[in-house]
Structures are given as C-alpha cells and as structure tokens.
Amino acid sequence: MANETTSQKSGFHVLDAFIFLLVALCIAAIVMRIVQTFDRKEQFETASVTFSVIDVAEDTAKALHAGSTVYLASNNDKIGSISIVTYGPATLSAKDENGNLVSVAHPTRKTITGTALLTGIWTDDGFLINGTLLASAGATVLIYTNEVECTLTVEKVERAD
Amino acid sequence: MANNNKTRFNFVDVLVILVILAIIGASVLLILNRNDLLNLGEEVPVEYVVRISKVKADYLPLIKEGETAKNSSDGKEIGTILSVKTEPSPVYGDTAISDGNNGLTVSLGEAEDSFDVYVTIKTDASRDQRGILSTDGIRLLVGSTVYFKIPSFTSVSFITSVKSN
C-alpha cells in the first residue's frame, strides 16, 4: 500500500515521458517553422521576372497594368508588382501557300508580355517566388492583381538592382 | 485514495493542455488575420459579366434574365442574371493570309450553330481591405473562372468585366 501511494505520487511513467517528448518535439517544430518563416521573409530579395500570359481574351490583356500589386492566388500573399506590361496578338499555326505550317497572328486572342518585380529568395536552384515557387523558365504561376487574374509563364529571372 | 486518483493532475497534463490551447489560439489568430485581410470588408452591390463560350443554339433559351446563378462546384448562389447577350462564336480559318500590315493571320468567321454568351450577374460582394471583390469565395476579377450553373445548364465561364459602386 505504501509502495502504491509512492508510485502514484511520483506519477511519471514511461508513457508520460513519451508524451512529454512528443509535445516538446511539436513545440520545437512549431518554433523552428515560425523562426524559419520569419527568417526567410527577412532574407527576401527582389528579382526581375520577365513573363508572358499566353493566349488570353483582350479583356484580360487590357486589365493588367504596370504598377499593379501582384498576389499569389494559392495563398493570397503579396509577392510584388508589375513594372512593365504590353500585349499583342497571340499566335497560332496555319498553312501557307505551300502547305507548310507557319506561325501567324491570332485575329482576336492576345499574348501579354512584361516584367514584374517579385520578392523571394535566391537558392542554388534559382529564384523561389515568395520562398516557395521555383521561377524557372517555363514555370507557371497563377496570380491576381486588383483587376485581373491570370497565369504568368516565367520567361527569364534576373537579380533586380 | 479514491480522491487522489480523481484529482491527479501532473505536469504533463498541464503541458498537453497548454499546447492544445496554444494551437487553438494560433489557429484563431491565423483565421482572424486572414479574414481581416480578405473577407471582412464592406458589402457592395456588384454587376459582373461572364462569358460562356461555344454554347449550342438549343441551350440559349435556358439562360434567361431573373434566373439565380449558382457556383456548380459548391451549389452556392453567385447572383441573379440581369441580362444576357449572345453573339456567334468566332471561327478561325486554317490558311495563312495577309493581315494587311506585312504580317500573317487567319480568316475570322462566325459559327452558325454555336454562340458566345455574355451574362450580366448582379450580386452583393464583399470588398476586402485591398479593394478586391469576392462572392462565395470567387474573386470577381477579369479572367477569373466561374463555374456557372442554372437549372438545366452548367458551364465553365470567365469574367470579362466587373462594375461596382
């Protein structure tokens, strides 16, 4: 009986120790994640990303303006702004008089080209937009501004001055 | 002895409770912050136009004024149809022709049996602190996809214009 009482008072079994370790690990993981996130945001740099928005309606092309703030559609984070934007006819393939396929201007659809100053982090693999999305040539990023939502196709990424 | 068992509350229990409380607190903060940024804006009346491409002529009578439009992905209302405008869908040739400007293009014609339908929808949308309008989780922006649904007709559509006061 005396033994039983002692054991209950100390009340710290292997299971408790296991739970304690688990909780401690969870806390450590959360703290590390928070610290990493803040650290990453502090390390963010700006890159000049040349992009195109391929084959869109003219309404979309007209609604993307220089100076617009850019948000990432997947998590609504602000990732930068559009610095230069122009648009022209999209292209499609058609047969010429010899039956060869040639690239011609689309009568109605447009392709937007431009440059955006986006924040992120430079890694050995390249520039990660917002620290998460690798901005390699050909990568697509769904973004929106205050007026328009569209998919940017990355053409080129350079360090911004 | 029985009392001791009931009230036993050790350090690990306190720690577990604290962690659970911290997780709940962090989640609430996160949700509040996100709502603050995205949703807790003012409600404003909005008219937006969606384009539904290549609708067969047989389906045109189904899209009519006064009908309640819903989001086909979740069934929630996205507004009331104010007006409907149709125009023949464009048809493109497959042979290169001069665009009259030293370039090449293709001919542009009109389809006989399919139409592009422009539907003006009226709704009350919320405007967040950034000025972005949304309804039922759909950002009301040019180019945004709307999964348009009315009785007996469903289609993917794209927003072409947004007008708010």
mmCIF file of N, CA and C in Angstrom, chain A residues 4 8 11-12 19-20 23 27 57 59-60 71 73 75-76 94-95 104-108 144-149, chain B residues 1 5 8 10-12 15-16 19 34 38 51 92 94-96 104-106 108 130 132 139 141-144 160:
data_model
loop_
_atom_site.group_PDB
_atom_site.id
_atom_site.type_symbol
_atom_site.label_atom_id
_atom_site.label_comp_id
_atom_site.label_asym_id
_atom_site.label_seq_id
_atom_site.Cartn_x
_atom_site.Cartn_y
_atom_site.Cartn_z
ATOM 1 N N GLU A 4 2.323 1.615 -3.348
ATOM 2 C CA GLU A 4 1.330 2.094 -4.321
ATOM 3 C C GLU A 4 1.213 3.618 -4.253
ATOM 4 N N GLN A 8 2.008 6.444 -7.089
ATOM 5 C CA GLN A 8 1.014 7.380 -7.627
ATOM 6 C C GLN A 8 1.466 8.824 -7.464
ATOM 7 N N GLY A 11 4.085 9.640 -10.098
ATOM 8 C CA GLY A 11 3.241 9.754 -11.288
ATOM 9 C C GLY A 11 3.958 10.076 -12.574
ATOM 10 N N PHE A 12 5.109 9.633 -12.810
ATOM 11 C CA PHE A 12 5.826 9.955 -14.043
ATOM 12 C C PHE A 12 6.329 8.662 -14.671
ATOM 13 N N ILE A 19 4.956 11.146 -23.910
ATOM 14 C CA ILE A 19 4.077 12.279 -24.264
ATOM 15 C C ILE A 19 4.848 13.584 -24.134
ATOM 16 N N PHE A 20 5.610 13.700 -23.051
ATOM 17 C CA PHE A 20 6.397 14.902 -22.812
ATOM 18 C C PHE A 20 7.353 15.163 -23.979
ATOM 19 N N VAL A 23 5.366 16.212 -27.103
ATOM 20 C CA VAL A 23 4.920 17.605 -27.012
ATOM 21 C C VAL A 23 6.098 18.544 -27.223
ATOM 22 N N ILE A 27 6.451 21.384 -30.074
ATOM 23 C CA ILE A 27 6.743 22.796 -29.792
ATOM 24 C C ILE A 27 8.000 23.225 -30.541
ATOM 25 N N ALA A 57 -8.065 36.485 -73.594
ATOM 26 C CA ALA A 57 -9.014 37.409 -74.215
ATOM 27 C C ALA A 57 -8.489 38.839 -74.063
ATOM 28 N N ASP A 59 -9.974 41.374 -72.996
ATOM 29 C CA ASP A 59 -10.390 41.959 -71.702
ATOM 30 C C ASP A 59 -9.297 41.752 -70.655
ATOM 31 N N THR A 60 -8.744 40.554 -70.655
ATOM 32 C CA THR A 60 -7.697 40.234 -69.681
ATOM 33 C C THR A 60 -6.447 41.059 -69.965
ATOM 34 N N TYR A 71 -0.535 39.440 -56.307
ATOM 35 C CA TYR A 71 -0.779 38.498 -55.206
ATOM 36 C C TYR A 71 -0.727 37.072 -55.758
ATOM 37 N N ALA A 73 -2.159 33.564 -56.101
ATOM 38 C CA ALA A 73 -3.532 33.070 -55.969
ATOM 39 C C ALA A 73 -3.646 31.927 -54.954
ATOM 40 N N ASN A 75 -2.205 31.448 -52.029
ATOM 41 C CA ASN A 75 -2.290 31.771 -50.595
ATOM 42 C C ASN A 75 -2.524 33.255 -50.324
ATOM 43 N N ASN A 76 -2.773 34.028 -51.367
ATOM 44 C CA ASN A 76 -3.085 35.466 -51.258
ATOM 45 C C ASN A 76 -1.926 36.328 -50.751
ATOM 46 N N ALA A 94 -0.820 28.074 -88.996
ATOM 47 C CA ALA A 94 -1.691 27.970 -90.175
ATOM 48 C C ALA A 94 -0.829 27.544 -91.365
ATOM 49 N N LYS A 95 -1.481 27.066 -92.410
ATOM 50 C CA LYS A 95 -0.729 26.615 -93.589
ATOM 51 C C LYS A 95 -0.491 27.786 -94.536
ATOM 52 N N VAL A 104 1.219 32.475 -87.272
ATOM 53 C CA VAL A 104 0.528 33.701 -87.698
ATOM 54 C C VAL A 104 -0.123 34.371 -86.488
ATOM 55 N N ALA A 105 -0.528 35.621 -86.690
ATOM 56 C CA ALA A 105 -1.160 36.376 -85.599
ATOM 57 C C ALA A 105 -2.608 35.927 -85.427
ATOM 58 N N HIS A 106 -2.987 35.696 -84.185
ATOM 59 C CA HIS A 106 -4.378 35.314 -83.904
ATOM 60 C C HIS A 106 -5.269 36.540 -84.118
ATOM 61 N N PRO A 107 -6.400 36.361 -84.777
ATOM 62 C CA PRO A 107 -7.244 37.531 -85.058
ATOM 63 C C PRO A 107 -7.841 38.182 -83.809
ATOM 64 N N THR A 108 -8.060 37.419 -82.757
ATOM 65 C CA THR A 108 -8.716 38.016 -81.577
ATOM 66 C C THR A 108 -7.958 37.817 -80.263
ATOM 67 N N TYR A 144 -2.970 37.215 -59.140
ATOM 68 C CA TYR A 144 -4.015 38.194 -59.413
ATOM 69 C C TYR A 144 -3.575 39.569 -58.951
ATOM 70 N N THR A 145 -4.197 40.561 -59.546
ATOM 71 C CA THR A 145 -3.980 41.942 -59.132
ATOM 72 C C THR A 145 -5.347 42.457 -58.670
ATOM 73 N N ASN A 146 -5.479 43.760 -58.501
ATOM 74 C CA ASN A 146 -6.780 44.288 -58.080
ATOM 75 C C ASN A 146 -7.829 44.196 -59.178
ATOM 76 N N GLU A 147 -7.390 43.927 -60.407
ATOM 77 C CA GLU A 147 -8.346 43.908 -61.513
ATOM 78 C C GLU A 147 -8.464 42.586 -62.238
ATOM 79 N N VAL A 148 -7.369 41.823 -62.263
ATOM 80 C CA VAL A 148 -7.343 40.682 -63.172
ATOM 81 C C VAL A 148 -6.667 39.466 -62.527
ATOM 82 N N GLU A 149 -7.106 38.307 -62.966
ATOM 83 C CA GLU A 149 -6.478 37.058 -62.518
ATOM 84 C C GLU A 149 -5.942 36.357 -63.764
ATOM 85 N N MET B 1 -7.783 7.905 -1.001
ATOM 86 C CA MET B 1 -7.135 7.195 -2.116
ATOM 87 C C MET B 1 -7.902 7.399 -3.422
ATOM 88 N N ASN B 5 -6.894 9.696 -6.846
ATOM 89 C CA ASN B 5 -6.937 9.241 -8.241
ATOM 90 C C ASN B 5 -7.694 10.211 -9.125
ATOM 91 N N ARG B 8 -5.803 13.649 -9.732
ATOM 92 C CA ARG B 8 -4.418 13.564 -10.185
ATOM 93 C C ARG B 8 -4.217 14.416 -11.442
ATOM 94 N N ASN B 10 -0.936 16.021 -13.320
ATOM 95 C CA ASN B 10 0.504 16.250 -13.232
ATOM 96 C C ASN B 10 1.016 17.219 -14.301
ATOM 97 N N PHE B 11 2.287 17.388 -14.273
ATOM 98 C CA PHE B 11 2.961 18.366 -15.136
ATOM 99 C C PHE B 11 2.688 18.122 -16.622
ATOM 100 N N VAL B 12 2.699 16.847 -17.019
ATOM 101 C CA VAL B 12 2.496 16.509 -18.430
ATOM 102 C C VAL B 12 1.098 16.916 -18.888
ATOM 103 N N LEU B 15 1.031 20.517 -19.464
ATOM 104 C CA LEU B 15 1.754 20.826 -20.700
ATOM 105 C C LEU B 15 0.897 20.528 -21.930
ATOM 106 N N VAL B 16 0.241 19.378 -21.902
ATOM 107 C CA VAL B 16 -0.604 18.993 -23.048
ATOM 108 C C VAL B 16 -1.721 20.015 -23.230
ATOM 109 N N VAL B 19 -0.389 23.225 -24.679
ATOM 110 C CA VAL B 19 -0.089 23.117 -26.118
ATOM 111 C C VAL B 19 -1.370 23.159 -26.936
ATOM 112 N N ARG B 34 -6.418 36.366 -41.536
ATOM 113 C CA ARG B 34 -6.735 36.111 -42.938
ATOM 114 C C ARG B 34 -8.065 36.770 -43.299
ATOM 115 N N LEU B 38 -8.808 39.442 -46.066
ATOM 116 C CA LEU B 38 -9.509 39.006 -47.272
ATOM 117 C C LEU B 38 -11.003 39.251 -47.285
ATOM 118 N N ARG B 51 -18.409 35.321 -69.578
ATOM 119 C CA ARG B 51 -18.547 34.838 -70.953
ATOM 120 C C ARG B 51 -18.564 33.309 -70.942
ATOM 121 N N TYR B 92 -12.110 30.301 -86.843
ATOM 122 C CA TYR B 92 -10.861 30.742 -87.465
ATOM 123 C C TYR B 92 -10.484 29.835 -88.623
ATOM 124 N N ASP B 94 -7.782 28.049 -91.370
ATOM 125 C CA ASP B 94 -6.512 27.347 -91.108
ATOM 126 C C ASP B 94 -5.445 27.676 -92.151
ATOM 127 N N THR B 95 -5.740 28.684 -92.997
ATOM 128 C CA THR B 95 -4.773 29.089 -94.016
ATOM 129 C C THR B 95 -4.262 30.494 -93.717
ATOM 130 N N ALA B 96 -2.951 30.653 -93.817
ATOM 131 C CA ALA B 96 -2.352 31.958 -93.538
ATOM 132 C C ALA B 96 -2.740 32.966 -94.620
ATOM 133 N N LEU B 104 1.074 37.986 -91.106
ATOM 134 C CA LEU B 104 0.137 36.930 -91.489
ATOM 135 C C LEU B 104 -0.879 36.699 -90.377
ATOM 136 N N THR B 105 -2.065 36.319 -90.781
ATOM 137 C CA THR B 105 -3.105 35.960 -89.814
ATOM 138 C C THR B 105 -3.986 34.885 -90.455
ATOM 139 N N VAL B 106 -5.109 34.615 -89.870
ATOM 140 C CA VAL B 106 -6.066 33.687 -90.480
ATOM 141 C C VAL B 106 -7.415 34.391 -90.576
ATOM 142 N N LEU B 108 -11.315 35.216 -90.092
ATOM 143 C CA LEU B 108 -12.189 35.160 -88.913
ATOM 144 C C LEU B 108 -13.637 35.129 -89.389
ATOM 145 N N ARG B 130 -7.969 45.388 -49.557
ATOM 146 C CA ARG B 130 -7.158 45.688 -50.740
ATOM 147 C C ARG B 130 -8.017 46.226 -51.876
ATOM 148 N N ILE B 132 -10.369 44.294 -53.299
ATOM 149 C CA ILE B 132 -10.726 43.177 -54.172
ATOM 150 C C ILE B 132 -12.091 42.624 -53.773
ATOM 151 N N ARG B 139 -13.084 35.276 -56.575
ATOM 152 C CA ARG B 139 -12.572 36.636 -56.736
ATOM 153 C C ARG B 139 -13.197 37.223 -57.993
ATOM 154 N N LEU B 141 -12.691 39.162 -60.542
ATOM 155 C CA LEU B 141 -11.633 39.813 -61.315
ATOM 156 C C LEU B 141 -11.748 39.372 -62.763
ATOM 157 N N VAL B 142 -11.352 40.244 -63.661
ATOM 158 C CA VAL B 142 -11.346 39.881 -65.080
ATOM 159 C C VAL B 142 -10.443 38.649 -65.258
ATOM 160 N N GLY B 143 -10.965 37.663 -65.939
ATOM 161 C CA GLY B 143 -10.179 36.456 -66.181
ATOM 162 C C GLY B 143 -10.432 35.340 -65.177
ATOM 163 N N SER B 144 -11.098 35.658 -64.054
ATOM 164 C CA SER B 144 -11.373 34.614 -63.061
ATOM 165 C C SER B 144 -12.366 33.595 -63.617
ATOM 166 N N THR B 160 -15.473 38.791 -67.667
ATOM 167 C CA THR B 160 -14.912 39.727 -68.656
ATOM 168 C C THR B 160 -14.937 41.174 -68.164
#
